[in-house]
Short mmCIF file of C-alpha atoms and ligand atoms in Angstrom, two decimals:
data_model
loop_
_atom_site.label_atom_id
_atom_site.label_comp_id
_atom_site.label_asym_id
_atom_site.label_seq_id
_atom_site.Cartn_x
_atom_site.Cartn_y
_atom_site.Cartn_z
CA MET A 1 -2.63 -185.04 -104.20
CA GLU A 2 -5.00 -183.63 -106.77
CA ASN A 3 -7.96 -185.33 -105.14
CA ASN A 4 -7.17 -183.71 -101.79
CA LYS A 5 -7.28 -180.33 -103.47
CA GLY A 6 -10.39 -180.96 -105.54
CA GLN A 7 -10.88 -180.71 -109.30
CA TRP A 8 -13.33 -179.20 -111.73
CA SER A 9 -15.96 -181.77 -112.58
CA SER A 10 -16.14 -180.71 -116.24
CA ASN A 11 -14.40 -178.42 -118.70
CA PHE A 12 -17.62 -176.39 -118.98
CA GLY A 13 -17.59 -175.88 -115.21
CA PHE A 14 -13.96 -174.75 -115.36
CA LEU A 15 -14.76 -172.34 -118.19
CA MET A 16 -17.69 -170.81 -116.30
CA ALA A 17 -15.50 -170.34 -113.22
CA ALA A 18 -12.56 -168.90 -115.21
CA ILE A 19 -14.78 -166.59 -117.28
CA GLY A 20 -16.54 -165.73 -114.01
CA SER A 21 -13.19 -164.70 -112.54
CA ALA A 22 -12.36 -162.59 -115.57
CA VAL A 23 -15.78 -160.95 -115.92
CA GLY A 24 -16.25 -158.62 -112.97
CA LEU A 25 -16.38 -155.02 -111.89
CA GLY A 26 -13.42 -154.44 -114.20
CA ASN A 27 -15.70 -155.15 -117.18
CA ILE A 28 -18.91 -153.51 -116.07
CA TRP A 29 -17.49 -150.46 -114.42
CA GLY A 30 -13.82 -150.06 -115.39
CA PHE A 31 -13.89 -150.88 -119.10
CA PRO A 32 -16.64 -148.51 -120.31
CA TYR A 33 -15.39 -145.47 -118.48
CA LYS A 34 -11.71 -146.05 -119.31
CA MET A 35 -12.69 -146.52 -122.93
CA GLY A 36 -14.69 -143.29 -122.79
CA ALA A 37 -11.80 -141.36 -121.30
CA ASN A 38 -9.21 -142.72 -123.79
CA GLY A 39 -10.59 -142.14 -127.25
CA GLY A 40 -13.48 -144.66 -127.39
CA GLY A 41 -12.88 -146.93 -130.37
CA ALA A 42 -9.16 -146.00 -130.39
CA PHE A 43 -8.83 -147.49 -126.88
CA LEU A 44 -10.80 -150.56 -127.98
CA LEU A 45 -8.36 -151.12 -130.85
CA VAL A 46 -5.29 -150.94 -128.57
CA TYR A 47 -7.06 -153.14 -126.01
CA VAL A 48 -7.87 -155.87 -128.54
CA ILE A 49 -4.31 -155.84 -129.93
CA LEU A 50 -2.98 -156.26 -126.37
CA VAL A 51 -5.38 -159.13 -125.65
CA VAL A 52 -4.30 -160.91 -128.84
CA PHE A 53 -0.54 -160.40 -128.48
CA VAL A 54 -0.10 -160.38 -124.70
CA GLY A 55 -3.28 -161.63 -123.02
CA PHE A 56 -3.50 -164.99 -124.79
CA ALA A 57 0.17 -165.75 -124.12
CA VAL A 58 0.05 -164.88 -120.40
CA MET A 59 -3.26 -166.74 -120.00
CA LEU A 60 -1.80 -169.86 -121.59
CA GLY A 61 1.32 -169.47 -119.43
CA GLU A 62 -0.62 -169.21 -116.16
CA LEU A 63 -2.99 -172.08 -116.95
CA THR A 64 -0.07 -174.26 -118.03
CA ILE A 65 2.00 -173.53 -114.91
CA GLY A 66 -1.03 -174.24 -112.71
CA ARG A 67 -1.96 -177.50 -114.37
CA LYS A 68 1.59 -178.76 -114.66
CA THR A 69 2.51 -178.09 -111.02
CA GLY A 70 -0.94 -178.73 -109.51
CA LYS A 71 -0.24 -175.93 -107.01
CA GLY A 72 -1.48 -172.45 -106.13
CA ALA A 73 0.56 -169.33 -107.03
CA VAL A 74 3.35 -169.62 -104.40
CA GLY A 75 3.80 -173.39 -104.71
CA ALA A 76 3.71 -173.20 -108.49
CA TYR A 77 6.47 -170.60 -108.73
CA ARG A 78 8.50 -172.56 -106.16
CA ALA A 79 8.09 -175.68 -108.27
CA LEU A 80 9.35 -173.76 -111.30
CA ASN A 81 12.38 -172.37 -109.53
CA LYS A 82 13.40 -172.37 -105.86
CA LYS A 83 14.23 -168.66 -106.08
CA LEU A 84 10.83 -167.65 -107.44
CA PRO A 85 8.22 -168.09 -104.66
CA TRP A 86 8.34 -164.32 -104.03
CA VAL A 87 6.51 -163.82 -107.34
CA GLY A 88 3.71 -166.01 -105.98
CA TYR A 89 3.73 -164.20 -102.63
CA MET A 90 3.29 -160.91 -104.46
CA GLY A 91 0.33 -162.39 -106.31
CA VAL A 92 -1.34 -163.69 -103.15
CA GLY A 93 -0.64 -160.39 -101.36
CA SER A 94 -2.09 -158.33 -104.22
CA ALA A 95 -5.20 -160.52 -104.43
CA PHE A 96 -5.72 -160.16 -100.68
CA LEU A 97 -5.46 -156.37 -100.88
CA ILE A 98 -7.68 -156.10 -103.96
CA LEU A 99 -10.25 -158.36 -102.33
CA GLY A 100 -10.48 -155.69 -99.61
CA PHE A 101 -11.64 -152.88 -101.90
CA TYR A 102 -13.52 -155.21 -104.21
CA SER A 103 -15.67 -156.40 -101.30
CA VAL A 104 -16.48 -152.83 -100.28
CA LEU A 105 -17.82 -152.28 -103.81
CA GLY A 106 -19.57 -155.68 -103.69
CA GLY A 107 -21.32 -154.67 -100.46
CA MET A 108 -22.46 -151.42 -102.07
CA VAL A 109 -23.80 -153.31 -105.06
CA MET A 110 -25.82 -155.51 -102.66
CA ARG A 111 -27.23 -152.44 -100.95
CA TYR A 112 -28.31 -150.92 -104.27
CA MET A 113 -29.83 -154.21 -105.41
CA LEU A 114 -31.84 -154.53 -102.22
CA GLY A 115 -32.89 -150.88 -102.47
CA PHE A 116 -34.43 -151.46 -105.90
CA LEU A 117 -36.02 -154.72 -104.75
CA VAL A 118 -37.73 -153.00 -101.82
CA ASN A 119 -38.85 -150.15 -104.11
CA LEU A 120 -40.22 -152.71 -106.54
CA PHE A 121 -42.57 -154.02 -103.87
CA GLY A 122 -43.73 -150.55 -102.95
CA GLY A 123 -41.41 -150.00 -99.97
CA ALA A 124 -38.93 -147.19 -99.43
CA GLY A 125 -35.68 -148.90 -100.51
CA PHE A 126 -33.82 -145.64 -100.80
CA ALA A 127 -34.28 -142.08 -101.93
CA ALA A 128 -32.95 -141.34 -105.41
CA GLU A 129 -31.30 -138.01 -104.67
CA GLY A 130 -28.18 -137.82 -102.58
CA PHE A 131 -28.22 -141.46 -101.49
CA PHE A 132 -24.67 -142.20 -102.65
CA GLY A 133 -23.14 -139.41 -100.55
CA SER A 134 -25.04 -140.33 -97.41
CA TRP A 135 -24.48 -144.09 -97.85
CA ILE A 136 -20.69 -143.93 -98.18
CA ALA A 137 -20.62 -141.88 -94.96
CA ASN A 138 -22.75 -144.49 -93.18
CA MET A 139 -20.02 -146.51 -91.48
CA PRO A 140 -22.14 -149.28 -89.86
CA GLY A 141 -24.13 -149.75 -93.07
CA MET A 142 -21.02 -149.93 -95.26
CA VAL A 143 -19.24 -152.33 -92.90
CA GLY A 144 -22.37 -154.46 -92.54
CA PHE A 145 -22.83 -154.93 -96.29
CA TYR A 146 -19.10 -155.47 -96.76
CA ALA A 147 -19.27 -158.26 -94.16
CA LEU A 148 -22.32 -159.77 -95.86
CA PHE A 149 -20.52 -159.83 -99.21
CA MET A 150 -17.42 -161.39 -97.61
CA LEU A 151 -19.61 -163.99 -95.92
CA LEU A 152 -21.10 -165.01 -99.26
CA ASN A 153 -17.56 -165.42 -100.62
CA ILE A 154 -16.52 -167.55 -97.67
CA VAL A 155 -19.59 -169.79 -97.94
CA ILE A 156 -19.01 -170.39 -101.68
CA VAL A 157 -15.27 -171.03 -101.34
CA MET A 158 -15.84 -173.34 -98.36
CA GLY A 159 -18.08 -175.40 -100.66
CA GLY A 160 -14.87 -176.44 -102.46
CA ILE A 161 -13.92 -176.40 -106.12
CA SER A 162 -16.61 -178.48 -107.86
CA GLY A 163 -19.23 -178.17 -105.10
CA GLY A 164 -18.84 -174.44 -104.42
CA ILE A 165 -17.09 -172.30 -107.04
CA GLU A 166 -18.01 -174.43 -110.06
CA LYS A 167 -21.62 -175.04 -109.02
CA PHE A 168 -22.21 -171.34 -108.37
CA SER A 169 -20.51 -170.18 -111.59
CA LYS A 170 -22.40 -172.66 -113.77
CA VAL A 171 -25.70 -171.04 -112.78
CA ALA A 172 -24.44 -167.49 -112.27
CA MET A 173 -22.69 -166.92 -115.59
CA PRO A 174 -25.56 -167.89 -117.93
CA ALA A 175 -27.94 -165.88 -115.68
CA LEU A 176 -25.61 -162.90 -115.99
CA ALA A 177 -25.67 -163.18 -119.79
CA VAL A 178 -29.49 -163.21 -119.87
CA MET A 179 -29.81 -160.19 -117.56
CA LEU A 180 -27.15 -158.26 -119.44
CA VAL A 181 -28.98 -158.79 -122.74
CA THR A 182 -32.30 -157.73 -121.12
CA VAL A 183 -30.78 -154.47 -119.88
CA ILE A 184 -29.03 -153.82 -123.24
CA VAL A 185 -32.27 -154.31 -125.19
CA TYR A 186 -34.24 -152.09 -122.82
CA VAL A 187 -31.62 -149.33 -122.97
CA ALA A 188 -31.36 -149.57 -126.78
CA CYS A 189 -35.05 -148.67 -127.04
CA GLN A 190 -34.60 -145.38 -125.18
CA PRO A 191 -34.40 -142.15 -127.18
CA GLY A 192 -30.89 -140.70 -127.07
CA ALA A 193 -29.17 -144.09 -126.74
CA MET A 194 -27.37 -143.60 -130.09
CA GLU A 195 -25.05 -140.97 -128.63
CA GLY A 196 -23.76 -143.53 -126.14
CA TYR A 197 -22.88 -146.03 -128.89
CA LYS A 198 -21.11 -143.28 -130.83
CA PHE A 199 -19.15 -142.35 -127.73
CA MET A 200 -18.01 -145.95 -127.36
CA PHE A 201 -17.40 -147.04 -130.91
CA VAL A 202 -16.39 -144.02 -132.97
CA PRO A 203 -12.62 -143.87 -132.60
CA ASP A 204 -11.11 -140.55 -131.62
CA PHE A 205 -7.65 -141.01 -133.16
CA SER A 206 -6.50 -137.63 -131.88
CA VAL A 207 -5.39 -139.61 -128.78
CA PHE A 208 -2.57 -140.96 -130.95
CA ASP A 209 -1.41 -137.46 -131.95
CA SER A 210 1.46 -137.24 -129.53
CA LEU A 211 3.71 -139.98 -128.20
CA LYS A 212 2.74 -139.08 -124.66
CA SER A 213 -0.98 -139.43 -125.23
CA PHE A 214 -0.39 -142.69 -127.11
CA PHE A 215 1.50 -144.07 -124.13
CA ASP A 216 -1.25 -142.87 -121.80
CA VAL A 217 -3.79 -144.92 -123.77
CA LEU A 218 -1.40 -147.88 -123.92
CA LYS A 219 -0.84 -147.76 -120.15
CA SER A 220 -4.52 -147.58 -119.39
CA ALA A 221 -5.40 -150.38 -121.84
CA ALA A 222 -2.60 -152.63 -120.57
CA GLY A 223 -3.59 -152.19 -116.92
CA GLN A 224 -7.19 -152.86 -117.81
CA MET A 225 -6.26 -155.94 -119.83
CA PHE A 226 -4.28 -157.59 -117.00
CA PHE A 227 -6.92 -156.76 -114.39
CA SER A 228 -9.87 -157.77 -116.52
CA LEU A 229 -8.37 -161.11 -117.54
CA SER A 230 -7.40 -161.80 -113.88
CA LEU A 231 -3.77 -162.15 -114.98
CA GLY A 232 -0.56 -161.51 -113.08
CA MET A 233 -1.66 -162.53 -109.59
CA GLY A 234 -1.88 -166.24 -110.15
CA ALA A 235 -5.69 -166.60 -110.24
CA MET A 236 -5.42 -168.56 -113.48
CA ILE A 237 -2.50 -170.58 -112.09
CA THR A 238 -4.75 -171.55 -109.18
CA TYR A 239 -7.77 -172.37 -111.38
CA GLY A 240 -5.49 -174.23 -113.81
CA SER A 241 -4.22 -176.40 -110.96
CA TYR A 242 -7.70 -177.93 -110.59
CA LEU A 243 -7.96 -178.76 -114.29
CA SER A 244 -7.70 -182.32 -115.51
CA LYS A 245 -4.67 -183.17 -117.65
CA SER A 246 -6.97 -184.35 -120.43
CA GLU A 247 -8.52 -180.92 -121.13
CA ASP A 248 -7.34 -178.84 -124.07
CA LEU A 249 -5.56 -175.75 -122.78
CA ASN A 250 -5.30 -174.04 -126.16
CA THR A 251 -9.05 -173.87 -126.73
CA ASN A 252 -9.71 -172.74 -123.16
CA THR A 253 -7.05 -170.05 -123.53
CA ILE A 254 -8.87 -168.59 -126.51
CA ILE A 255 -12.39 -168.82 -125.08
CA ILE A 256 -11.72 -167.00 -121.77
CA PRO A 257 -10.30 -163.69 -123.17
CA VAL A 258 -12.78 -163.65 -126.06
CA ALA A 259 -15.75 -164.08 -123.67
CA ASP A 260 -14.30 -161.48 -121.29
CA THR A 261 -13.88 -158.92 -124.06
CA ILE A 262 -17.38 -159.56 -125.42
CA VAL A 263 -18.89 -159.02 -121.94
CA ALA A 264 -16.85 -155.84 -121.45
CA ILE A 265 -18.20 -154.43 -124.72
CA MET A 266 -21.72 -155.57 -123.83
CA ALA A 267 -21.45 -153.90 -120.42
CA GLY A 268 -20.43 -150.71 -122.18
CA MET A 269 -23.48 -151.09 -124.42
CA ALA A 270 -25.68 -151.21 -121.31
CA VAL A 271 -24.09 -148.36 -119.39
CA MET A 272 -22.99 -145.75 -121.99
CA PRO A 273 -26.29 -145.43 -123.95
CA ALA A 274 -28.16 -145.34 -120.63
CA CYS A 275 -25.99 -142.37 -119.64
CA SER A 276 -26.58 -140.54 -122.92
CA ALA A 277 -30.33 -141.27 -122.88
CA PHE A 278 -30.77 -139.93 -119.37
CA GLY A 279 -28.23 -137.12 -119.40
CA VAL A 280 -25.62 -138.63 -117.11
CA GLU A 281 -21.88 -137.99 -117.50
CA TYR A 282 -19.91 -140.95 -118.95
CA GLY A 283 -16.71 -140.32 -117.05
CA ALA A 284 -18.24 -140.13 -113.58
CA GLY A 285 -15.61 -142.59 -112.27
CA PRO A 286 -16.45 -144.62 -109.16
CA GLY A 287 -19.79 -142.86 -108.83
CA LEU A 288 -20.85 -144.04 -112.31
CA LEU A 289 -21.82 -147.50 -111.13
CA PHE A 290 -23.79 -146.13 -108.20
CA ALA A 291 -24.96 -142.51 -108.13
CA SER A 292 -25.17 -142.09 -111.92
CA MET A 293 -26.80 -145.43 -112.70
CA GLN A 294 -29.29 -144.90 -109.88
CA THR A 295 -30.25 -141.60 -111.50
CA VAL A 296 -30.66 -143.44 -114.80
CA PHE A 297 -33.01 -146.04 -113.27
CA SER A 298 -35.04 -143.53 -111.33
CA HIS A 299 -35.65 -141.63 -114.59
CA MET A 300 -37.24 -144.73 -116.08
CA GLY A 301 -40.35 -144.52 -113.93
CA SER A 302 -41.75 -147.62 -112.24
CA VAL A 303 -40.04 -150.09 -114.62
CA GLY A 304 -36.77 -148.55 -113.44
CA ASN A 305 -37.06 -150.46 -110.16
CA LEU A 306 -37.15 -153.78 -112.01
CA ILE A 307 -34.38 -152.87 -114.45
CA GLY A 308 -32.34 -151.41 -111.58
CA PHE A 309 -32.76 -154.58 -109.53
CA LEU A 310 -31.75 -156.76 -112.52
CA PHE A 311 -28.77 -154.54 -113.28
CA TYR A 312 -27.37 -154.65 -109.73
CA LEU A 313 -28.09 -158.37 -109.47
CA LEU A 314 -25.96 -158.94 -112.57
CA VAL A 315 -23.21 -156.69 -111.22
CA LEU A 316 -23.35 -158.63 -107.94
CA ILE A 317 -23.01 -161.97 -109.74
CA ALA A 318 -20.10 -160.65 -111.81
CA ALA A 319 -18.40 -159.28 -108.69
CA LEU A 320 -18.91 -162.49 -106.71
CA THR A 321 -17.54 -164.84 -109.36
CA SER A 322 -14.41 -162.64 -109.46
CA SER A 323 -13.97 -162.14 -105.72
CA ILE A 324 -14.26 -165.88 -105.02
CA SER A 325 -11.30 -166.40 -107.36
CA MET A 326 -9.25 -163.91 -105.33
CA LEU A 327 -10.24 -165.64 -102.10
CA GLU A 328 -9.49 -169.05 -103.63
CA LEU A 329 -6.05 -167.77 -104.65
CA CYS A 330 -5.32 -166.96 -100.99
CA THR A 331 -6.99 -170.16 -99.74
CA ALA A 332 -4.98 -172.32 -102.15
CA TYR A 333 -1.78 -171.03 -100.53
CA ALA A 334 -3.00 -172.21 -97.11
CA VAL A 335 -4.24 -175.53 -98.49
CA ASP A 336 -0.90 -176.19 -100.24
CA LYS A 337 0.86 -175.55 -96.93
CA GLN A 338 -1.41 -178.01 -95.14
CA ILE A 339 -0.78 -180.61 -97.82
CA GLU A 340 2.99 -180.08 -97.50
CA LYS A 341 2.70 -180.67 -93.76
CA GLY A 342 0.67 -183.78 -94.46
CA LEU A 343 -2.39 -182.44 -92.66
CA THR A 344 -4.87 -182.86 -95.52
N1 PFF B 401 -11.01 -159.82 -113.52
C1 PFF B 401 -11.73 -159.20 -112.45
C2 PFF B 401 -12.54 -158.02 -112.99
O1 PFF B 401 -12.45 -157.71 -114.18
O2 PFF B 401 -13.26 -157.41 -112.22
C3 PFF B 401 -10.85 -158.77 -111.32
C4 PFF B 401 -9.83 -159.79 -110.85
C5 PFF B 401 -10.22 -161.04 -110.38
C6 PFF B 401 -8.47 -159.47 -110.89
C7 PFF B 401 -9.27 -161.97 -109.95
C8 PFF B 401 -7.53 -160.38 -110.46
C9 PFF B 401 -7.93 -161.63 -109.99
F1 PFF B 401 -7.02 -162.48 -109.57
#
């Protein structure tokens, strides 16, 4: 049964894929701006406490359920209890819906990456001013890049577990780490970067002044924690189902959230100081990743095209390794059904 479904070829491959699922737009875009809007270091403190006391436990639970049952989200919950498949259906349904908006963002990231690449070679990739507004109103362009991003997902997932997802993640995740460090170092050398670090790391404990504002921070940190660790939808159940029984779940359970949190903080250290150095608002929301960062790179002069290209390439890799896990979650449901019918 397990062979029909495929398996990770090594624990390292599994880790790259699982960390790849966790590290995504949630880290690079969501984490820094939510942290900025919720007391900086105060948010970080609540976030880390939640990861330690809730994240590890749920991660271990999902991986264990997946490996024990050898099934995707729906099948796994059914195997636990005949009355529970609805929990799995909700997971698959949520992943399907999230994949929709995630792929729109992924397509935009591709467009920005190509824009900087063309600029780098002296072409007119895109104009710096007002591009964001005109691009999101460009229906054929948006749909085209969305489709391209989806196509990449389909090609990788069709490659299977060890041949597609694992192979891609094993190259993509170390490459992401190198590019992230390059951007962080470059940004750290810019005058005015210090303000950005202060914004991130100096706790503003006034957010704990009233019970209401404390619960606001808690709500935001908890939502971010579940999303960022890819928990609650069954992604880790699905990835756990391809894991060999001989691998140590406890160690893996610790490594994935720790790596995810480190990358989230590193992403903040790339984005926030860049904003402060180039006079861009931290809390720009969805536009931060696009309009604001584009402004940052165009202020850097000609090297900005290279740094911009690297930045969007790393965001693209992070987004892809997460979106393929959502697609795999949905695919695993279909594959389990085929196996039940004896078709695979
Ligand atoms: N963890 C991903 C991120 O931080 O962007 C998003 C995600 C992937 C959520 C897979 C849920 C999931 F099943």
